[in-house]
mmCIF file of C-alpha atoms and ligand atoms in Angstrom:
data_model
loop_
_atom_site.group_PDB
_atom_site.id
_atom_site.type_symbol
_atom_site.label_atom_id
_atom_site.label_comp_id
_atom_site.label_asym_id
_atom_site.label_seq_id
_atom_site.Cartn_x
_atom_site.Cartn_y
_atom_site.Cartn_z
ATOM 1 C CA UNK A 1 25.194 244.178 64.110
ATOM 2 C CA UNK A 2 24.871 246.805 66.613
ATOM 3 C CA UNK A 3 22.696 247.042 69.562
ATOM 4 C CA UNK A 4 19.180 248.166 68.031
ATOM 5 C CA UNK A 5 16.120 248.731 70.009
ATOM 6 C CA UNK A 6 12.614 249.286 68.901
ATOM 7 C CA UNK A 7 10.052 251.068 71.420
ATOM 8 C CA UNK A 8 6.565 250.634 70.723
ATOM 9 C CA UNK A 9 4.947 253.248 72.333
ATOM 10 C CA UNK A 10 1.096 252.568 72.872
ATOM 11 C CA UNK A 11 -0.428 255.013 74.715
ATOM 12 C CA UNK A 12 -2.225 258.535 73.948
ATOM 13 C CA UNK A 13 -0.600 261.602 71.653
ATOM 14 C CA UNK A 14 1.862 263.285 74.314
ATOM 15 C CA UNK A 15 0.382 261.241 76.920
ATOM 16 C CA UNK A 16 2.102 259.248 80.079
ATOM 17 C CA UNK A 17 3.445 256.238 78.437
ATOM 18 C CA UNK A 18 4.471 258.518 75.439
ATOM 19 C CA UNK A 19 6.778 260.915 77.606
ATOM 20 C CA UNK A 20 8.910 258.019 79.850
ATOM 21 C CA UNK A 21 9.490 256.231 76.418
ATOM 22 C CA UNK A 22 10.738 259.105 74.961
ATOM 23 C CA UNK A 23 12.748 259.330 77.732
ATOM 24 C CA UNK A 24 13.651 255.806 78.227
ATOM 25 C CA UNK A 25 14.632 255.593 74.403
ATOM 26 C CA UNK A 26 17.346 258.900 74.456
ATOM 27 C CA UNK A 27 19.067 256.962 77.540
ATOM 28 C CA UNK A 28 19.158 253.877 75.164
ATOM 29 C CA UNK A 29 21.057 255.973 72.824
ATOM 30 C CA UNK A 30 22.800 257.512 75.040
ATOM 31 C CA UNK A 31 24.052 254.649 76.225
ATOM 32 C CA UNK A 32 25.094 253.627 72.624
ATOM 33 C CA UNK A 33 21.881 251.812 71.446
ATOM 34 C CA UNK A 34 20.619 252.447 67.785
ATOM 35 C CA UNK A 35 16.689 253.458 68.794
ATOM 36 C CA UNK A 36 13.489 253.719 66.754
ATOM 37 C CA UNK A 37 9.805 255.121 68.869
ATOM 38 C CA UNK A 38 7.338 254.475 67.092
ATOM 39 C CA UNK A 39 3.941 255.533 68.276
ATOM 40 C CA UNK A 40 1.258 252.542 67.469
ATOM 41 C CA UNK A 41 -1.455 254.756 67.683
ATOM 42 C CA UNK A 42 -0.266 256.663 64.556
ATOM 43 C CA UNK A 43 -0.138 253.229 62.282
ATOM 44 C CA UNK A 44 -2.678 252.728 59.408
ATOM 45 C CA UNK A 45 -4.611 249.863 60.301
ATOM 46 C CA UNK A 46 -3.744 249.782 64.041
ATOM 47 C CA UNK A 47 -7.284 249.819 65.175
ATOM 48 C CA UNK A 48 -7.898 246.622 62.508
ATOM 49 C CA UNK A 49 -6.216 244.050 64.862
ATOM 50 C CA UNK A 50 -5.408 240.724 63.350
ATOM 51 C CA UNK A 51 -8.702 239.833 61.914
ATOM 52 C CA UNK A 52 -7.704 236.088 61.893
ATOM 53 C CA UNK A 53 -7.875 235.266 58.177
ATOM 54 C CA UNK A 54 -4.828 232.197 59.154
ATOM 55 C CA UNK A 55 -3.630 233.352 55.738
ATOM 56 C CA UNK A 56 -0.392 233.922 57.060
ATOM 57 C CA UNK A 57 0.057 230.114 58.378
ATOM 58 C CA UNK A 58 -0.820 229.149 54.911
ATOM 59 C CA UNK A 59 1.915 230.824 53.059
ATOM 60 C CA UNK A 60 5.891 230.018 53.155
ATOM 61 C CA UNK A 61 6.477 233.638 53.764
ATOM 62 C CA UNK A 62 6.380 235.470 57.250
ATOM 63 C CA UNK A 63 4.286 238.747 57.046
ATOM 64 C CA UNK A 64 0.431 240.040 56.931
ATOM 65 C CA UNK A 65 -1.312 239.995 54.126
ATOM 66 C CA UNK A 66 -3.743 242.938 55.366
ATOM 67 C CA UNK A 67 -0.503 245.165 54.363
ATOM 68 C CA UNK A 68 -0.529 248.300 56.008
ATOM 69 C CA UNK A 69 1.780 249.944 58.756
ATOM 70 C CA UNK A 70 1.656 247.671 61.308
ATOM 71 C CA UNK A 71 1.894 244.647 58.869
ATOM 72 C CA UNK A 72 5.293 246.901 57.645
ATOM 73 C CA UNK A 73 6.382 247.061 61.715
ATOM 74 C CA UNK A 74 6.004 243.222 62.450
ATOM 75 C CA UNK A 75 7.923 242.596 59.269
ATOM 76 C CA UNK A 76 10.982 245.140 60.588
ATOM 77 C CA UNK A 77 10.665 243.744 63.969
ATOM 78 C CA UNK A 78 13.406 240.747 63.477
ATOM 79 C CA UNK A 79 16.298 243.255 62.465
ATOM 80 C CA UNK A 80 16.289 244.861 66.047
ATOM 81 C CA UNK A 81 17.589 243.331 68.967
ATOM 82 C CA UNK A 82 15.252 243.943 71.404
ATOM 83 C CA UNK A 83 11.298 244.714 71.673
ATOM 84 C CA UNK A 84 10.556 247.256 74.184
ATOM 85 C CA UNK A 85 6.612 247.626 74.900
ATOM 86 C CA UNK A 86 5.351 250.862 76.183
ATOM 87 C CA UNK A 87 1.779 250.415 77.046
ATOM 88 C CA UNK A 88 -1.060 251.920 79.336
ATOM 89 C CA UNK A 89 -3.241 249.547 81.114
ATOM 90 C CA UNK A 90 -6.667 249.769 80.040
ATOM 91 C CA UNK A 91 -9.678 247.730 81.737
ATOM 92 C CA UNK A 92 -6.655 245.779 83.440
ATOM 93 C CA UNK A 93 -4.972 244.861 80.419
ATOM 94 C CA UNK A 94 -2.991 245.768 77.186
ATOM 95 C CA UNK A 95 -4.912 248.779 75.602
ATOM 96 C CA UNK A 96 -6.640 248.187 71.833
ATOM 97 C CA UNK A 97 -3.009 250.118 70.420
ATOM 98 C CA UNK A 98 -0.723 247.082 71.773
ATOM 99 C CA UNK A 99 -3.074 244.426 71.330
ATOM 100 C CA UNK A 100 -3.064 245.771 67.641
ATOM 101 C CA UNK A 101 0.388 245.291 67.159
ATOM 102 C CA UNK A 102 0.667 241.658 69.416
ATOM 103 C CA UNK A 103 -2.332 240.216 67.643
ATOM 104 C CA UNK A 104 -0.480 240.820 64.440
ATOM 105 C CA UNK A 105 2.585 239.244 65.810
ATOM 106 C CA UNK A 106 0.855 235.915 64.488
ATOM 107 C CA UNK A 107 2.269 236.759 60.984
ATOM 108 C CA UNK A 108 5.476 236.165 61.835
ATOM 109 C CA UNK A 109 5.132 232.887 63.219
ATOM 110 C CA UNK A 110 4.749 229.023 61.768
ATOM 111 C CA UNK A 111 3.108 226.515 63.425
ATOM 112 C CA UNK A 112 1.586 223.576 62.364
ATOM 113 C CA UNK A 113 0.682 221.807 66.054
ATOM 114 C CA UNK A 114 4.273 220.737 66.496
ATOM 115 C CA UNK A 115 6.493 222.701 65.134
ATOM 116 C CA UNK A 116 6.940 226.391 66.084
ATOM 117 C CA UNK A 117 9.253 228.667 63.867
ATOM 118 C CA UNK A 118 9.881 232.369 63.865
ATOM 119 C CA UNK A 119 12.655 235.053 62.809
ATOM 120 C CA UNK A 120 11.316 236.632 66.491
ATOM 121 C CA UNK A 121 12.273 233.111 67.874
ATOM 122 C CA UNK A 122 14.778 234.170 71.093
ATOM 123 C CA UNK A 123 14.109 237.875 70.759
ATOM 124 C CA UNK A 124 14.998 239.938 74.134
ATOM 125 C CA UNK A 125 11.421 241.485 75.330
ATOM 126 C CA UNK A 126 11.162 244.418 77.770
ATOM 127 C CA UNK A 127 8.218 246.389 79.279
ATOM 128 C CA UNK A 128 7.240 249.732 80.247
ATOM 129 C CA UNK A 129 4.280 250.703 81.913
ATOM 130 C CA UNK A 130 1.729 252.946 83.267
ATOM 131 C CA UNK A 131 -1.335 253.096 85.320
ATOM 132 C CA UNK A 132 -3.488 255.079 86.805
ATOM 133 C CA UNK A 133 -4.163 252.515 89.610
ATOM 134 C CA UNK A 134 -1.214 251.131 91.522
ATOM 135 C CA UNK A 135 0.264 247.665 91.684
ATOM 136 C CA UNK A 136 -2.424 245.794 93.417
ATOM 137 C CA UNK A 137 -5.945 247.671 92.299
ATOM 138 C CA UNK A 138 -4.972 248.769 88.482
ATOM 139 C CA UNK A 139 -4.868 244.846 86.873
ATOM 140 C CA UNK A 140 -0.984 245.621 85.928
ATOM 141 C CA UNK A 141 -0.271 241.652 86.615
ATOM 142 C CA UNK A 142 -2.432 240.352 84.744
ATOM 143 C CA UNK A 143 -0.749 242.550 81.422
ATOM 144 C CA UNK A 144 2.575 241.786 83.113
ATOM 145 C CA UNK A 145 1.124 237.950 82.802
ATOM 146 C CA UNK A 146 -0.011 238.315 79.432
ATOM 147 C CA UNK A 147 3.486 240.188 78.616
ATOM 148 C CA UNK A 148 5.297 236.889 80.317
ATOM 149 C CA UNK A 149 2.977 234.784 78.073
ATOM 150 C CA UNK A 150 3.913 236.395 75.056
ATOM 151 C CA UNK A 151 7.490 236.543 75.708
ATOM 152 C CA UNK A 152 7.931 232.671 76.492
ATOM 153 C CA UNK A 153 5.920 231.795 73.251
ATOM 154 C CA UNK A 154 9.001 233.373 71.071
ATOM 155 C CA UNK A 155 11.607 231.354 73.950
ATOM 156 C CA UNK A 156 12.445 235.456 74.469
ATOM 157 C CA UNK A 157 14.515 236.979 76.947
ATOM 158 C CA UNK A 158 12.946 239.568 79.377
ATOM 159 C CA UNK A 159 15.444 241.918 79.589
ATOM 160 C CA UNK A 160 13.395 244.404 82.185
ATOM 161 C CA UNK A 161 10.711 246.409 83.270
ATOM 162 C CA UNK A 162 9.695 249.736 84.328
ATOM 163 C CA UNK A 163 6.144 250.470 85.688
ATOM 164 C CA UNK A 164 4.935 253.616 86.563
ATOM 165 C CA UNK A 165 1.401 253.639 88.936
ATOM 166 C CA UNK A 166 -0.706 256.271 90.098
ATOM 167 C CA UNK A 167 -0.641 258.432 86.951
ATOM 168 C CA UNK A 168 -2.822 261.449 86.448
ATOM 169 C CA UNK A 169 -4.937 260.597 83.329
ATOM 170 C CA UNK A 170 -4.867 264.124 81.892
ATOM 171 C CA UNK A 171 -2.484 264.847 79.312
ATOM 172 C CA UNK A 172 1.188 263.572 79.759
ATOM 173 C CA UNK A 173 0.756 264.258 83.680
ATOM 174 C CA UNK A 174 3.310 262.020 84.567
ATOM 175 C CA UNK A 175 6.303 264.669 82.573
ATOM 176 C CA UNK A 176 5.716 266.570 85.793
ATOM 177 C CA UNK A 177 6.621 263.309 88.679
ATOM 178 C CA UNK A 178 10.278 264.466 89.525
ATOM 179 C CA UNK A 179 10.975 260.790 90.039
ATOM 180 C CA UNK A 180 10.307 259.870 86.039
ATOM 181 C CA UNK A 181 13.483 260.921 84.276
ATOM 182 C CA UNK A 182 15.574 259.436 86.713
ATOM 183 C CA UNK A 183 13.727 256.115 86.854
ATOM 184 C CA UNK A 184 13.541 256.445 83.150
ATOM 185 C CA UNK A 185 17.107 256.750 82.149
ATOM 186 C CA UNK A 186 18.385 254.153 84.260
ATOM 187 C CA UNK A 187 16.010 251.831 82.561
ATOM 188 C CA UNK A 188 17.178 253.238 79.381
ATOM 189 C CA UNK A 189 20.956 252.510 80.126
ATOM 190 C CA UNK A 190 19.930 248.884 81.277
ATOM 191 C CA UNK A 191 17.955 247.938 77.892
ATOM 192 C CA UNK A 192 20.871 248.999 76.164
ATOM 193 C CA UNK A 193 23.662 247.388 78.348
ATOM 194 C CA UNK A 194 22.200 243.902 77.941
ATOM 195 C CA UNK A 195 22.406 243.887 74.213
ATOM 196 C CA UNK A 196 26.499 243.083 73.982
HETATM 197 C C1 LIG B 201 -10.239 253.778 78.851
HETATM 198 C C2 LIG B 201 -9.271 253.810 79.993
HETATM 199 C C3 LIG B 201 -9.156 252.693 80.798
HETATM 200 C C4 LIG B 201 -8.266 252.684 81.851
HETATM 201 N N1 LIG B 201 -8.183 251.575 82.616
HETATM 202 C C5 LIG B 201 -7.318 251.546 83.650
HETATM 203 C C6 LIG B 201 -7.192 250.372 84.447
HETATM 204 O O1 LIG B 201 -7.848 249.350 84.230
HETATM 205 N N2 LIG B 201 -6.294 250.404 85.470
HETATM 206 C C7 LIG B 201 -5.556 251.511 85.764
HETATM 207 O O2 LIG B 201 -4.790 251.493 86.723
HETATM 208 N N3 LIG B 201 -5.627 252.628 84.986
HETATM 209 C C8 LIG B 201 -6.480 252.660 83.942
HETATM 210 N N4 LIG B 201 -6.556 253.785 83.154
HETATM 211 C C9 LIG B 201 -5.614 254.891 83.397
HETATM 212 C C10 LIG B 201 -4.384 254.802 82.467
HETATM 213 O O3 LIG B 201 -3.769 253.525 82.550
HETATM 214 C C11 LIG B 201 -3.322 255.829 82.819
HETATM 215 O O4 LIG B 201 -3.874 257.118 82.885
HETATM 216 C C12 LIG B 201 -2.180 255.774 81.796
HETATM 217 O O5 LIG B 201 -1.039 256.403 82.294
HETATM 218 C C13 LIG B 201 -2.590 256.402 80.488
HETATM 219 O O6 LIG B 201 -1.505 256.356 79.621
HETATM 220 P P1 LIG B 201 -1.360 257.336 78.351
HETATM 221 O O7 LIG B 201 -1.433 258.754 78.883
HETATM 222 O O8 LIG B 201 -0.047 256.998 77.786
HETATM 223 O O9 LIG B 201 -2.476 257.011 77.418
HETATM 224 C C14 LIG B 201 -7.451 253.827 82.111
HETATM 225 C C15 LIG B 201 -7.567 254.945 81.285
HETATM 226 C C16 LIG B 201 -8.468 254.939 80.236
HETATM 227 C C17 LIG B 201 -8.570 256.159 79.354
#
């Protein structure tokens, strides 16, 4: 297999988080990683969330039975080699996009109060994010928490993260920071030198 990495981009059409992935994903490939951006937003049935019908903990199969793009994405999440997250933080967490796509990550787990079984099961994990707030005042930790959280559940690897702070809101502002390609293609080249 070769070294494939899926970005997740969650943020707004051409926004921040949009324009360092698409950044951070050409270094990948540059750097001799097979890459696929997707852009959550753009997923029938994103805005659904998991809607907690447990039907996928009552059949053998992994999968979501609600059966729409991001049901499709979870199931095509196993055959890459690492998960790269690009969110904004909203209201000092994950924005609705990314908790679309996490909530659903439910269908492609088993677990019946003891034992826990996934194809996701020691996936490498990374992160990039932005803000408009900086480290301290924007409530990054606590998605950087919630990011740890999810990444332990699957016994992952966190393989790195980028984080961008004090972006301008308006659209894709943070193209223009003279620091972002730089910052974003080293990141790239990382991601894709830890998959051997
Ligand atoms: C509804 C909303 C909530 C936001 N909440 C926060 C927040 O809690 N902390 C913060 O630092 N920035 C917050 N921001 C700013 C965004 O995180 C920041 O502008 C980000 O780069 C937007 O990414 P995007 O352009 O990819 O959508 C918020 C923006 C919006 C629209």
């Amino acid at each position: 297999m070769g070294k494939r990495i899926l970005f997740i981009s969650c943020g707004k059409r051409n926004g921040n988080t949009w324009q360092a992935a698409q950044v951070v994903a050409r270094s990948a490939g540059n750097s001799g990683a097979e890459t696929m951006l997707i852009e959550a937003g753009r997923l029938e049935g994103i805005g659904r969330g998991c809607i907690g019908c447990m039907k996928c903990q009552k059949s053998a199969e992994f999968g979501c039975v609600l059966g729409d793009e991001v049901a499709e994405l979870i199931m095509e999440m196993p055959k890459y080699d690492m998960i790269v997250f690009c969110v904004p933080v909203y209201f000092f967490s994950f924005n609705t996009q990314a908790k679309g796509v996490i909530d659903r990550l439910m269908g492609m787990v088993k677990y019946d109060g003891e034992k826990f079984s996934s194809p996701l099961e020691g996936k490498r994990f990374a992160l990039l994010v932005t803000s408009g707030g900086n480290e301290s005042d924007s409530g990054v930790k606590a998605l950087r928490m919630s990011y740890r959280y999810l990444v332990d559940y699957f016994s992952g690897k966190h393989c790195g993260e980028l984080y961008f702070a004090d972006c301008d809101a308006q659209d894709g502002g943070l193209k223009n920071d003279i620091d972002m390609p730089s910052q974003a293609r080293q990141f790239g080249k990382l991601l894709a030198e830890q998959i051997g």
